[in-house]
CSV table of C-alpha atoms and ligand atoms in Angstrom, one decimal:
chain,number,residue,atom,x,y,z
A,1,MET,CA,176.0,174.6,133.2
A,2,ASN,CA,177.7,173.7,136.5
A,3,GLU,CA,177.5,176.2,139.3
A,4,THR,CA,180.7,178.1,140.1
A,5,PHE,CA,182.6,177.3,143.2
A,6,TYR,CA,181.6,180.7,144.7
A,7,GLU,CA,177.9,180.1,144.1
A,8,VAL,CA,178.2,176.8,145.9
A,9,LEU,CA,180.0,178.4,148.8
A,10,ARG,CA,177.3,181.1,149.0
A,11,HIS,CA,174.6,178.4,149.1
A,12,GLN,CA,176.5,176.9,152.1
A,13,GLY,CA,176.2,180.3,153.9
A,14,ILE,CA,179.9,181.3,153.5
A,15,THR,CA,180.3,185.0,153.5
A,16,ARG,CA,182.2,187.0,150.9
A,17,ARG,CA,184.6,188.2,153.5
A,18,SER,CA,185.4,184.5,154.4
A,19,PHE,CA,185.6,183.7,150.7
A,20,LEU,CA,188.3,186.3,150.2
A,21,LYS,CA,190.2,185.1,153.3
A,22,PHE,CA,190.1,181.6,151.8
A,23,CYS,CA,191.5,182.9,148.5
A,24,SER,CA,194.3,184.7,150.4
A,25,LEU,CA,195.1,181.5,152.4
A,26,THR,CA,195.0,179.4,149.3
A,27,ALA,CA,197.6,181.6,147.7
A,28,ALA,CA,199.8,181.2,150.8
A,29,SER,CA,199.3,177.4,151.0
A,30,LEU,CA,200.5,177.1,147.4
A,31,GLY,CA,203.6,179.2,148.1
A,32,LEU,CA,202.3,182.1,146.0
A,33,SER,CA,202.6,185.8,146.8
A,34,ALA,CA,199.6,187.9,148.0
A,35,ALA,CA,199.4,189.3,144.4
A,36,ALA,CA,198.0,186.0,143.3
A,37,MET,CA,194.9,186.4,145.5
A,38,PRO,CA,192.7,188.6,143.2
A,39,LYS,CA,193.4,186.1,140.4
A,40,ILE,CA,192.3,183.2,142.6
A,41,ALA,CA,189.2,185.1,143.6
A,42,GLN,CA,188.3,186.0,140.1
A,43,ALA,CA,188.8,182.4,138.9
A,44,LEU,CA,186.7,180.9,141.6
A,45,GLU,CA,183.9,183.4,141.2
A,46,THR,CA,183.5,182.9,137.5
A,47,LYS,CA,184.6,179.4,136.5
A,48,PRO,CA,182.2,176.6,136.6
A,49,ARG,CA,183.1,173.7,138.8
A,50,THR,CA,185.2,171.0,137.1
A,51,PRO,CA,183.7,167.6,136.8
A,52,VAL,CA,185.9,164.8,138.3
A,53,ILE,CA,185.7,161.1,137.7
A,54,TRP,CA,187.5,159.2,140.6
A,55,LEU,CA,188.4,155.7,139.6
A,56,HIS,CA,189.6,152.8,141.8
A,57,GLY,CA,191.9,150.0,140.6
A,58,LEU,CA,194.0,147.6,142.8
A,59,GLU,CA,194.4,149.6,146.0
A,60,CYS,CA,193.4,149.7,149.7
A,61,THR,CA,191.5,153.0,149.6
A,62,CYS,CA,193.9,154.7,151.9
A,63,CYS,CA,194.2,157.7,149.6
A,64,SER,CA,190.4,158.3,149.8
A,65,GLU,CA,190.7,157.9,153.6
A,66,SER,CA,193.4,160.5,153.7
A,67,PHE,CA,191.5,162.9,151.5
A,68,ILE,CA,188.1,162.7,153.2
A,69,ARG,CA,189.6,162.6,156.7
A,70,SER,CA,191.6,165.8,156.4
A,71,ALA,CA,192.1,167.4,159.8
A,72,HIS,CA,191.0,170.6,158.2
A,73,PRO,CA,187.3,170.3,157.4
A,74,LEU,CA,187.1,173.7,155.8
A,75,THR,CA,189.9,172.8,153.4
A,76,ARG,CA,188.3,169.5,152.5
A,77,ASP,CA,184.8,171.1,152.2
A,78,VAL,CA,185.9,173.9,150.0
A,79,VAL,CA,188.0,171.7,147.7
A,80,LEU,CA,185.1,169.3,147.4
A,81,SER,CA,183.0,172.3,146.6
A,82,MET,CA,185.5,173.4,143.9
A,83,LEU,CA,185.0,170.2,142.0
A,84,SER,CA,182.0,168.3,140.9
A,85,LEU,CA,182.7,164.8,142.0
A,86,ASP,CA,180.3,163.2,139.6
A,87,TYR,CA,181.6,159.6,139.9
A,88,ASP,CA,183.4,157.8,142.7
A,89,ASP,CA,182.5,154.2,143.0
A,90,THR,CA,183.6,154.0,146.6
A,91,LEU,CA,181.6,157.1,147.8
A,92,MET,CA,178.6,157.3,145.4
A,93,ALA,CA,175.2,155.9,146.2
A,94,ALA,CA,174.6,154.7,142.6
A,95,ALA,CA,175.7,151.2,141.6
A,96,GLY,CA,175.7,148.9,138.6
A,97,HIS,CA,174.4,150.2,135.3
A,98,GLN,CA,173.2,153.5,136.9
A,99,ALA,CA,176.8,154.2,138.1
A,100,GLU,CA,178.5,153.3,134.8
A,101,ALA,CA,176.0,155.5,132.9
A,102,ILE,CA,177.3,158.5,134.8
A,103,ILE,CA,180.8,158.1,133.3
A,104,GLU,CA,179.3,158.1,129.8
A,105,GLN,CA,177.2,161.2,130.6
A,106,VAL,CA,180.3,163.1,131.9
A,107,LYS,CA,182.3,162.1,128.9
A,108,ALA,CA,179.7,163.2,126.5
A,109,LYS,CA,178.8,166.5,128.2
A,110,TYR,CA,182.3,167.6,129.2
A,111,ARG,CA,184.6,166.1,126.6
A,112,GLY,CA,188.1,167.4,127.1
A,113,ASN,CA,187.1,169.4,130.2
A,114,TYR,CA,186.9,166.8,133.1
A,115,ILE,CA,189.6,165.4,135.3
A,116,VAL,CA,190.2,161.7,136.0
A,117,ALA,CA,191.6,161.0,139.4
A,118,VAL,CA,192.9,157.4,139.8
A,119,GLU,CA,193.5,155.5,143.0
A,120,GLY,CA,195.2,152.2,142.5
A,121,ASN,CA,196.4,150.7,139.3
A,122,PRO,CA,195.4,148.2,136.6
A,123,PRO,CA,196.7,144.6,136.7
A,124,LEU,CA,197.5,143.5,133.1
A,125,ASN,CA,198.1,139.7,133.5
A,126,GLU,CA,195.5,137.3,132.2
A,127,ASP,CA,193.9,140.1,130.2
A,128,GLY,CA,193.3,142.2,133.3
A,129,MET,CA,191.1,139.7,134.9
A,130,PHE,CA,192.5,140.4,138.4
A,131,CYS,CA,190.4,143.6,138.6
A,132,ILE,CA,187.0,143.5,137.0
A,133,GLN,CA,184.5,146.4,137.1
A,134,GLY,CA,181.2,146.5,135.4
A,135,GLY,CA,181.9,143.1,133.9
A,136,ARG,CA,185.2,144.0,132.2
A,137,PRO,CA,188.8,144.6,133.1
A,138,PHE,CA,189.6,147.9,134.9
A,139,VAL,CA,192.3,148.7,132.5
A,140,GLU,CA,189.7,149.1,129.7
A,141,LYS,CA,187.6,151.5,131.9
A,142,LEU,CA,190.7,153.5,132.8
A,143,LYS,CA,191.8,153.9,129.2
A,144,GLU,CA,188.4,154.8,127.9
A,145,THR,CA,187.6,157.3,130.7
A,146,SER,CA,191.0,159.0,130.4
A,147,ALA,CA,190.8,159.3,126.6
A,148,ASP,CA,188.6,162.5,126.7
A,149,ALA,CA,189.9,163.9,130.0
A,150,LYS,CA,191.7,167.2,130.4
A,151,ALA,CA,194.3,165.7,132.8
A,152,VAL,CA,194.8,162.7,135.0
A,153,ILE,CA,195.8,162.7,138.6
A,154,ALA,CA,197.5,159.5,140.0
A,155,TRP,CA,196.7,159.4,143.7
A,156,GLY,CA,199.2,157.6,145.8
A,157,SER,CA,202.1,155.3,145.1
A,158,CYS,CA,199.8,152.6,143.7
A,159,ALA,CA,198.7,154.7,140.7
A,160,SER,CA,202.0,156.5,140.4
A,161,TYR,CA,204.4,153.6,140.7
A,162,GLY,CA,202.7,150.2,141.3
A,163,CYS,CA,203.4,150.0,145.1
A,164,VAL,CA,203.1,146.8,147.2
A,165,GLN,CA,200.8,145.0,144.8
A,166,ALA,CA,203.5,145.4,142.1
A,167,ALA,CA,206.2,143.9,144.5
A,168,ARG,CA,208.4,141.2,143.0
A,169,PRO,CA,207.3,138.8,141.5
A,170,ASN,CA,204.2,141.0,140.8
A,171,PRO,CA,201.9,138.0,139.9
A,172,THR,CA,199.0,140.2,138.6
A,173,ARG,CA,201.4,142.5,136.7
A,174,ALA,CA,200.1,145.6,138.6
A,175,THR,CA,201.2,148.5,136.4
A,176,PRO,CA,201.5,152.3,137.0
A,177,ILE,CA,198.8,154.2,135.2
A,178,ARG,CA,201.2,156.2,133.1
A,179,LYS,CA,202.2,153.0,131.3
A,180,VAL,CA,198.7,152.4,130.0
A,181,ILE,CA,197.4,156.0,129.4
A,182,ALA,CA,198.8,157.9,126.4
A,183,GLY,CA,198.7,161.5,125.4
A,184,LYS,CA,197.4,163.0,128.6
A,185,PRO,CA,199.2,165.1,131.3
A,186,ILE,CA,199.5,162.9,134.4
A,187,ILE,CA,200.2,164.4,137.8
A,188,CYS,CA,201.6,161.9,140.3
A,189,VAL,CA,200.8,162.5,143.9
A,190,PRO,CA,202.6,159.6,145.5
A,191,GLY,CA,202.7,158.5,149.1
A,192,CYS,CA,201.1,155.6,151.0
A,193,PRO,CA,198.9,157.5,151.3
A,194,PRO,CA,199.7,161.1,150.3
A,195,ILE,CA,199.2,163.8,152.9
A,196,ALA,CA,195.6,165.1,152.8
A,197,GLU,CA,196.6,168.7,152.5
A,198,VAL,CA,199.0,167.8,149.6
A,199,MET,CA,196.0,166.2,147.8
A,200,THR,CA,193.7,169.1,148.4
A,201,GLY,CA,196.5,171.6,147.5
A,202,VAL,CA,197.1,169.9,144.1
A,203,VAL,CA,193.4,170.0,143.3
A,204,ALA,CA,193.0,173.6,144.4
A,205,TYR,CA,195.9,174.7,142.2
A,206,MET,CA,194.6,172.9,139.1
A,207,LEU,CA,191.1,174.2,139.5
A,208,THR,CA,192.1,177.7,140.3
A,209,PHE,CA,194.7,178.2,137.6
A,210,ASP,CA,193.3,175.8,135.0
A,211,ARG,CA,196.7,174.3,134.5
A,212,ILE,CA,198.8,171.6,136.0
A,213,PRO,CA,201.5,172.5,138.6
A,214,ALA,CA,205.2,172.4,137.7
A,215,LEU,CA,206.4,168.7,138.0
A,216,ASP,CA,209.7,167.1,138.8
A,217,ARG,CA,211.2,164.3,136.8
A,218,GLN,CA,209.0,161.7,138.4
A,219,GLY,CA,205.8,163.7,137.5
A,220,ARG,CA,205.3,165.0,141.1
A,221,PRO,CA,204.3,168.6,141.9
A,222,LYS,CA,207.5,170.5,142.9
A,223,MET,CA,205.6,172.7,145.3
A,224,PHE,CA,205.0,169.6,147.6
A,225,TYR,CA,207.8,167.2,146.5
A,226,GLY,CA,210.6,169.6,145.9
A,227,GLN,CA,212.5,169.0,149.1
A,228,ARG,CA,213.8,166.0,150.9
A,229,ILE,CA,212.4,164.8,154.2
A,230,HIS,CA,215.9,165.1,155.5
A,231,ASP,CA,216.2,168.8,154.7
A,232,LYS,CA,213.4,169.9,157.0
A,233,CYS,CA,213.7,167.1,159.6
A,234,TYR,CA,213.9,168.5,163.2
A,235,ARG,CA,216.5,165.7,163.9
A,236,ARG,CA,218.8,166.9,161.2
A,237,GLY,CA,221.0,168.7,163.8
A,238,HIS,CA,221.8,165.3,165.3
A,239,PHE,CA,222.6,163.8,161.9
A,240,ASP,CA,225.0,166.6,161.3
A,241,ALA,CA,226.6,166.1,164.7
A,242,GLY,CA,226.9,162.4,164.2
A,243,GLN,CA,224.5,161.5,167.0
A,244,PHE,CA,222.5,158.4,166.0
A,245,VAL,CA,220.1,155.9,167.5
A,246,GLU,CA,221.8,152.5,167.4
A,247,ALA,CA,218.9,150.4,168.9
A,248,TRP,CA,215.2,151.1,169.4
A,249,ASP,CA,215.4,151.3,173.1
A,250,ASP,CA,218.8,152.9,173.7
A,251,GLU,CA,219.6,156.2,175.4
A,252,SER,CA,220.0,157.9,172.0
A,253,ALA,CA,216.4,156.9,171.0
A,254,LYS,CA,215.2,158.5,174.3
A,255,LYS,CA,217.1,161.7,173.5
A,256,GLY,CA,215.5,161.9,170.0
A,257,TYR,CA,218.7,161.4,168.0
A,258,CYS,CA,218.8,160.8,164.2
A,259,LEU,CA,217.3,157.5,162.9
A,260,TYR,CA,219.5,157.2,159.9
A,261,LYS,CA,221.3,154.1,161.3
A,262,MET,CA,217.9,152.5,162.0
A,263,GLY,CA,217.0,152.7,158.3
A,264,CYS,CA,215.5,156.1,157.9
A,265,LYS,CA,215.1,156.9,154.1
A,266,GLY,CA,214.6,160.6,154.7
A,267,PRO,CA,217.9,161.5,152.9
A,268,THR,CA,216.6,160.0,149.6
A,269,THR,CA,212.9,160.8,149.9
A,270,TYR,CA,211.1,163.8,148.5
A,271,ASN,CA,207.8,164.7,150.3
A,272,ALA,CA,206.4,167.3,152.6
A,273,CYS,CA,206.0,165.2,155.8
A,274,SER,CA,208.8,166.9,157.8
A,275,SER,CA,207.4,170.4,157.1
A,276,MET,CA,203.6,170.0,156.8
A,277,ARG,CA,203.5,166.9,159.0
A,278,TRP,CA,200.4,164.7,159.4
A,279,ASN,CA,196.9,164.9,161.0
A,280,GLY,CA,196.7,168.6,160.8
A,281,GLY,CA,200.4,169.1,161.8
A,282,VAL,CA,200.2,167.1,165.0
A,283,SER,CA,203.1,164.7,164.2
A,284,TRP,CA,204.8,162.6,161.5
A,285,PRO,CA,206.5,159.2,161.5
A,286,VAL,CA,210.0,160.4,162.5
A,287,GLN,CA,208.5,162.5,165.3
A,288,SER,CA,206.9,159.3,166.5
A,289,GLY,CA,210.3,157.6,166.7
A,290,HIS,CA,210.3,155.6,163.4
A,291,GLY,CA,212.4,156.2,160.3
A,292,CYS,CA,210.9,157.3,157.0
A,293,LEU,CA,210.2,154.4,154.7
A,294,GLY,CA,210.5,156.4,151.5
A,295,CYS,CA,206.9,155.8,150.6
A,296,SER,CA,206.8,158.6,148.0
A,297,GLU,CA,209.7,157.2,146.0
A,298,ASP,CA,209.4,154.7,143.1
A,299,GLY,CA,210.2,151.1,144.1
A,300,PHE,CA,210.4,151.7,147.9
A,301,TRP,CA,208.6,148.4,148.5
A,302,ASP,CA,211.3,146.3,146.8
A,303,LYS,CA,214.4,147.9,148.2
A,304,GLY,CA,215.1,145.4,151.0
A,305,SER,CA,214.2,145.8,154.6
A,306,PHE,CA,212.8,149.2,155.8
A,307,TYR,CA,215.4,148.9,158.6
A,308,ASP,CA,218.5,148.6,156.3
A,309,ARG,CA,220.6,151.7,156.3
A,310,VAL,CA,220.8,153.6,153.1
A,311,THR,CA,224.3,152.7,151.9
A,312,ASN,CA,224.7,154.5,148.6
A,313,ILE,CA,225.1,157.9,150.3
A,314,HIS,CA,227.9,159.4,152.3
A,315,GLN,CA,227.2,160.1,155.9
A,316,PHE,CA,228.4,163.7,155.6
A,317,GLY,CA,228.3,166.0,152.6
A,318,ILE,CA,225.1,164.1,151.7
A,319,GLU,CA,223.3,166.7,149.6
A,320,ALA,CA,224.8,166.3,146.2
A,321,ASN,CA,224.4,162.5,146.1
A,322,ALA,CA,220.9,162.4,147.6
A,323,ASP,CA,219.8,165.0,145.0
A,324,VAL,CA,221.0,162.7,142.2
A,325,ILE,CA,219.4,159.7,143.8
A,326,GLY,CA,216.1,161.4,144.4
A,327,GLY,CA,216.1,162.7,140.9
A,328,ALA,CA,214.3,165.9,141.7
A,329,ILE,CA,215.1,169.6,141.5
A,330,ALA,CA,214.9,171.4,144.8
A,331,VAL,CA,212.6,174.5,144.8
A,332,GLY,CA,211.9,177.2,147.3
A,333,THR,CA,211.7,175.7,150.7
A,334,GLY,CA,209.1,178.1,152.0
A,335,ALA,CA,206.1,176.5,150.2
A,336,ALA,CA,205.4,173.6,152.5
A,337,ILE,CA,205.9,175.7,155.7
A,338,ALA,CA,203.6,178.3,154.3
A,339,ALA,CA,201.1,175.6,153.5
A,340,HIS,CA,201.1,174.4,157.0
A,341,ALA,CA,200.8,177.9,158.4
A,342,ALA,CA,197.9,178.6,156.0
A,343,LEU,CA,196.1,175.4,156.9
A,344,THR,CA,196.3,176.1,160.6
A,345,ALA,CA,194.9,179.6,159.9
A,346,LEU,CA,192.2,177.9,157.7
A,347,ASP,CA,191.2,175.7,160.6
A,348,SER,CA,190.8,178.6,163.0
A,349,LEU,CA,188.9,180.5,160.2
A,350,ARG,CA,186.6,177.4,159.9
A,351,ARG,CA,185.9,177.4,163.6
A,352,ARG,CA,185.1,181.1,163.7
A,353,GLU,CA,183.0,180.8,160.6
A,354,SER,CA,181.0,177.9,162.0
A,355,THR,CA,180.4,179.7,165.2
A,356,LYS,CA,179.2,182.8,163.3
A,357,ASP,CA,177.0,180.6,161.0
A,358,ARG,CA,175.5,179.0,164.1
A,359,GLU,CA,174.8,182.4,165.6
A,360,GLY,CA,173.3,183.6,162.3
A,361,ILE,CA,171.0,180.6,162.0
A,362,GLU,CA,170.0,180.9,165.6
A,363,ALA,CA,169.3,184.6,165.2
B,401,LIG,S1,218.2,160.6,158.5
B,401,LIG,FE1,216.0,160.6,159.0
B,401,LIG,S2,215.8,161.0,161.2
B,401,LIG,FE2,217.9,161.6,160.5
B,401,LIG,S3,217.8,163.7,160.0
B,401,LIG,FE3,217.5,162.6,158.1
B,401,LIG,S4,215.2,162.4,158.0
B,401,LIG,FE4,215.7,163.0,160.1
B,402,LIG,S1,207.8,160.0,156.5
B,402,LIG,FE1,208.5,158.9,154.7
B,402,LIG,S2,207.4,156.9,154.8
B,402,LIG,FE2,206.4,158.2,156.2
B,402,LIG,S3,204.7,159.1,155.1
B,402,LIG,FE3,206.4,160.6,154.9
B,402,LIG,S4,207.5,159.9,153.0
B,402,LIG,FE4,206.1,158.2,153.5
C-alpha cells in the first residue's frame, strides 16, 4: 500500500505542528472556512497517496515548468508529496520499455483509483502520426491510460482547448482531450501556462476531498476561474473613469491607465491572474504594462490580433455582456485573494520550518 501524505511529510522531518498549519492554510487557499481544517488533516493522515500518470502530447512543457517552478517551494513539495507521481515521461529517469511498463503496473494495481494528468493534446490527422510515443500514436496511449482512471486533469489550454497547435488551419488536427476521452470526469485547468498555485490548488483539493471541484460550463474549477481578470484588476478604476492608454508610450501608459483600448481581453477572461498574480504574487501581465491575451479562454489564439480591442462589449455597464461571453458563473470573490494570502503565509512558514530543520539537524 502507498504511504499516506502525512507519513511522507514525517519522513521529510516536517513536525506535526507544521502539518496542522499546512492543513489550515490549505483550507484558506481553497476558500474554505476554518471548520474544514480537521477534515483536511484527517484525510491527509489516513489516505494513501494517489498515483498519478502525467502524460505529454503536443505541447511546449510550459505547464510542467509552471508547476515545478512554483515560487512557493513548500506548496510544491507538499503537493508532490500528496501524490505519487509514478509516471511522467519528461521528469522520470526511466525510458523506453521500462517507462511504458510503469503505466501498465499502475493501471493493474490501482484500477479506478489513479489520476491521469495530461499536458498537451493528441493530433488526429494521418492516424495520429504527428505525435508518436512508444512506437504508436499518442491518442491511443491517452485513451488506454484514461480508461481505468478515476479522473483526468487537462493541464493548460493545449489539453483543454487545443491552443496554438490547433490554430487555423490546424494541419495536424490537434484536438482537445475531452473530444477523445469518454466517460471520465475531466477537470480543465487552462492558461498558457496555468498559474502554479492554481495547479497545486486543484491537486490539493482533489486529493484532500477525494472529489473534483465544482466546475464552470467550460469544465474549469470555479474556485480559480470564477471571476474575470477585469473584476479584480487594479486598473479597473481607470476603466470606469474612461481613462485609457491610447499608445504604448503615451502619458496615459506612464500613468498606468486602463489597457482596454490596447486590446486587453480582461473583460472577457476568467482566471485568477489579477488576484493571485504570478511568480509568488510579484506581478502579472497587466501590472507589467501589457493587456491580457485571454489565454484561459477557448479559441483565444484564433480571435485576431492580441492588440484588437474587444468590440462585442459595451464600454460601460460591461458586466452583463461579459458574463454571457465568458460563459461562467461568478462565485465568491474572496477565494483567490485568500489563496494568495495563504500562499504568502505558506512561504514564510516554509522559511521558518527550513531554519528550524537546519537547527535540528545541526543540533
Ligand atoms: S480592460 Fe484590462 S487593464 Fe483595463 S481594467 Fe480591465 S483588465 Fe484591467
Ligand atoms: S493575464 Fe490573461 S493572458 Fe496573461 S496569463 Fe492571465 S489570463 Fe493569460
